[in-house]
């Protein structure tokens, strides 16, 4: 693995082994990070973070790399599961964790810990769903007005 920067010494063995395997797969493709990003729908900067162990990759990114490299994804999928469980997590202040869902968020292995959990809305009717409904109604109204204008103009 000639051109790779060294991995941090404090990485758990599972993470180190997984990232080394990812690097081998990436090298096997012969693609640059830009080309790999274009072939997998994950950006160059995302692949840089994944391949330098600063952020765990999503499972779909790993599967996409396996597809591009032409290898079976079953074994690397098992390594991904082990690595994600062992991946060092950033320190979260207790106040921030409690305000954002806290323990149940950090303990759910299906949720990526590197994403910030959504804030709890103060009033349910003003949450993201309500905003989406307002946008849909405005769009529907605009479409109706355009249809009426088209009938008037075109006769």
mmCIF file of C-alpha atoms in Angstrom, residues 8-144:
data_model
loop_
_atom_site.group_PDB
_atom_site.id
_atom_site.type_symbol
_atom_site.label_atom_id
_atom_site.label_comp_id
_atom_site.label_asym_id
_atom_site.label_seq_id
_atom_site.Cartn_x
_atom_site.Cartn_y
_atom_site.Cartn_z
ATOM 1 C CA UNK A 8 -3.589 6.116 13.379
ATOM 2 C CA UNK A 9 -1.896 3.812 15.902
ATOM 3 C CA UNK A 10 -4.889 3.905 18.246
ATOM 4 C CA UNK A 11 -7.274 2.292 15.727
ATOM 5 C CA UNK A 12 -8.796 -0.992 16.902
ATOM 6 C CA UNK A 13 -7.519 -4.039 15.021
ATOM 7 C CA UNK A 14 -10.918 -4.658 13.378
ATOM 8 C CA UNK A 15 -11.006 -1.130 11.967
ATOM 9 C CA UNK A 16 -7.379 -1.253 10.827
ATOM 10 C CA UNK A 17 -7.878 -4.581 9.044
ATOM 11 C CA UNK A 18 -11.095 -3.393 7.398
ATOM 12 C CA UNK A 19 -9.580 -0.134 6.131
ATOM 13 C CA UNK A 20 -6.537 -2.011 4.816
ATOM 14 C CA UNK A 21 -8.907 -4.307 2.911
ATOM 15 C CA UNK A 22 -10.758 -1.282 1.519
ATOM 16 C CA UNK A 23 -7.459 0.202 0.384
ATOM 17 C CA UNK A 24 -6.532 -3.040 -1.361
ATOM 18 C CA UNK A 25 -9.893 -3.078 -3.129
ATOM 19 C CA UNK A 26 -9.501 0.543 -4.190
ATOM 20 C CA UNK A 27 -5.976 -0.173 -5.482
ATOM 21 C CA UNK A 28 -7.323 -3.204 -7.347
ATOM 22 C CA UNK A 29 -9.724 -0.973 -9.287
ATOM 23 C CA UNK A 30 -6.853 1.200 -10.553
ATOM 24 C CA UNK A 31 -9.156 4.220 -10.238
ATOM 25 C CA UNK A 32 -8.386 7.600 -8.739
ATOM 26 C CA UNK A 33 -10.603 8.811 -5.904
ATOM 27 C CA UNK A 34 -12.403 11.099 -8.354
ATOM 28 C CA UNK A 35 -13.092 8.231 -10.765
ATOM 29 C CA UNK A 36 -14.081 5.938 -7.896
ATOM 30 C CA UNK A 37 -16.502 8.613 -6.709
ATOM 31 C CA UNK A 38 -18.052 8.832 -10.165
ATOM 32 C CA UNK A 39 -18.457 5.049 -10.376
ATOM 33 C CA UNK A 40 -19.927 4.630 -6.870
ATOM 34 C CA UNK A 41 -21.938 7.823 -6.283
ATOM 35 C CA UNK A 42 -19.811 8.658 -3.212
ATOM 36 C CA UNK A 43 -17.643 11.760 -3.464
ATOM 37 C CA UNK A 44 -13.857 11.916 -3.619
ATOM 38 C CA UNK A 45 -13.791 13.515 -0.163
ATOM 39 C CA UNK A 46 -16.035 10.777 1.249
ATOM 40 C CA UNK A 47 -13.713 8.067 -0.092
ATOM 41 C CA UNK A 48 -10.757 9.977 1.339
ATOM 42 C CA UNK A 49 -12.388 9.887 4.799
ATOM 43 C CA UNK A 50 -13.299 6.200 4.485
ATOM 44 C CA UNK A 51 -9.870 5.106 3.235
ATOM 45 C CA UNK A 52 -8.019 7.079 5.898
ATOM 46 C CA UNK A 53 -10.223 5.810 8.743
ATOM 47 C CA UNK A 54 -11.532 9.221 9.755
ATOM 48 C CA UNK A 55 -15.140 8.105 9.165
ATOM 49 C CA UNK A 56 -16.681 4.674 8.673
ATOM 50 C CA UNK A 57 -18.194 4.140 5.240
ATOM 51 C CA UNK A 58 -21.866 3.332 4.830
ATOM 52 C CA UNK A 59 -22.527 -0.289 3.929
ATOM 53 C CA UNK A 60 -23.743 0.752 0.463
ATOM 54 C CA UNK A 61 -20.415 2.470 -0.287
ATOM 55 C CA UNK A 62 -18.552 -0.727 0.592
ATOM 56 C CA UNK A 63 -20.874 -2.783 -1.600
ATOM 57 C CA UNK A 64 -20.376 -0.317 -4.462
ATOM 58 C CA UNK A 65 -16.583 -0.576 -4.118
ATOM 59 C CA UNK A 66 -16.823 -4.387 -4.190
ATOM 60 C CA UNK A 67 -18.943 -4.184 -7.336
ATOM 61 C CA UNK A 68 -16.455 -1.871 -9.060
ATOM 62 C CA UNK A 69 -13.524 -4.061 -7.967
ATOM 63 C CA UNK A 70 -15.336 -7.178 -9.169
ATOM 64 C CA UNK A 71 -15.204 -9.069 -5.872
ATOM 65 C CA UNK A 72 -17.788 -10.839 -3.756
ATOM 66 C CA UNK A 73 -19.067 -8.501 -1.045
ATOM 67 C CA UNK A 74 -20.001 -11.155 1.542
ATOM 68 C CA UNK A 75 -16.641 -11.357 3.343
ATOM 69 C CA UNK A 76 -16.004 -7.621 3.309
ATOM 70 C CA UNK A 77 -19.580 -7.100 4.564
ATOM 71 C CA UNK A 78 -18.788 -9.150 7.662
ATOM 72 C CA UNK A 79 -15.584 -7.155 8.172
ATOM 73 C CA UNK A 80 -17.603 -3.936 7.798
ATOM 74 C CA UNK A 81 -19.986 -5.011 10.579
ATOM 75 C CA UNK A 82 -17.093 -5.805 12.929
ATOM 76 C CA UNK A 83 -15.296 -2.556 12.080
ATOM 77 C CA UNK A 84 -18.340 -0.323 12.538
ATOM 78 C CA UNK A 85 -18.986 -1.827 15.973
ATOM 79 C CA UNK A 86 -15.357 -1.220 17.004
ATOM 80 C CA UNK A 87 -14.950 2.183 15.306
ATOM 81 C CA UNK A 88 -13.861 4.875 17.764
ATOM 82 C CA UNK A 89 -16.702 7.274 18.388
ATOM 83 C CA UNK A 90 -16.198 10.971 18.976
ATOM 84 C CA UNK A 91 -16.862 12.260 22.458
ATOM 85 C CA UNK A 92 -20.350 13.726 22.827
ATOM 86 C CA UNK A 93 -21.148 16.078 25.662
ATOM 87 C CA UNK A 94 -23.882 14.708 27.926
ATOM 88 C CA UNK A 95 -26.081 17.792 27.454
ATOM 89 C CA UNK A 96 -25.940 17.455 23.671
ATOM 90 C CA UNK A 97 -26.614 13.704 23.813
ATOM 91 C CA UNK A 98 -29.600 14.136 26.126
ATOM 92 C CA UNK A 99 -31.083 16.888 23.980
ATOM 93 C CA UNK A 100 -30.788 14.848 20.778
ATOM 94 C CA UNK A 101 -32.182 11.517 21.877
ATOM 95 C CA UNK A 102 -29.178 10.442 23.892
ATOM 96 C CA UNK A 103 -28.619 6.818 24.736
ATOM 97 C CA UNK A 104 -31.130 5.194 22.431
ATOM 98 C CA UNK A 105 -29.495 6.953 19.460
ATOM 99 C CA UNK A 106 -25.958 6.010 20.452
ATOM 100 C CA UNK A 107 -26.900 2.396 21.202
ATOM 101 C CA UNK A 108 -28.814 1.670 17.971
ATOM 102 C CA UNK A 109 -26.319 -0.004 15.599
ATOM 103 C CA UNK A 110 -28.517 0.700 12.564
ATOM 104 C CA UNK A 111 -28.117 4.454 12.936
ATOM 105 C CA UNK A 112 -24.858 6.012 11.726
ATOM 106 C CA UNK A 113 -23.326 7.711 14.742
ATOM 107 C CA UNK A 114 -21.385 10.150 12.554
ATOM 108 C CA UNK A 115 -24.613 11.867 11.503
ATOM 109 C CA UNK A 116 -26.239 14.283 13.888
ATOM 110 C CA UNK A 117 -29.631 12.967 14.973
ATOM 111 C CA UNK A 118 -32.584 15.168 14.094
ATOM 112 C CA UNK A 119 -33.642 17.668 16.699
ATOM 113 C CA UNK A 120 -36.963 17.009 18.367
ATOM 114 C CA UNK A 121 -39.484 19.594 17.156
ATOM 115 C CA UNK A 122 -41.122 21.635 19.883
ATOM 116 C CA UNK A 123 -44.535 21.302 18.275
ATOM 117 C CA UNK A 124 -45.341 18.320 16.090
ATOM 118 C CA UNK A 125 -47.474 20.346 13.650
ATOM 119 C CA UNK A 126 -44.485 22.566 12.830
ATOM 120 C CA UNK A 127 -42.026 19.724 12.231
ATOM 121 C CA UNK A 128 -40.498 18.686 8.902
ATOM 122 C CA UNK A 129 -43.706 16.902 7.831
ATOM 123 C CA UNK A 130 -45.753 20.081 8.202
ATOM 124 C CA UNK A 131 -43.231 22.041 6.146
ATOM 125 C CA UNK A 132 -43.354 19.433 3.388
ATOM 126 C CA UNK A 133 -47.141 19.572 3.331
ATOM 127 C CA UNK A 134 -47.057 23.372 2.972
ATOM 128 C CA UNK A 135 -44.619 23.107 0.056
ATOM 129 C CA UNK A 136 -46.813 20.502 -1.627
ATOM 130 C CA UNK A 137 -49.910 22.714 -1.261
ATOM 131 C CA UNK A 138 -48.114 25.769 -2.664
ATOM 132 C CA UNK A 139 -46.844 23.708 -5.598
ATOM 133 C CA UNK A 140 -50.351 22.357 -6.240
ATOM 134 C CA UNK A 141 -51.784 25.890 -6.171
ATOM 135 C CA UNK A 142 -49.127 27.131 -8.618
ATOM 136 C CA UNK A 143 -49.840 24.247 -10.993
ATOM 137 C CA UNK A 144 -53.560 25.040 -10.866
#
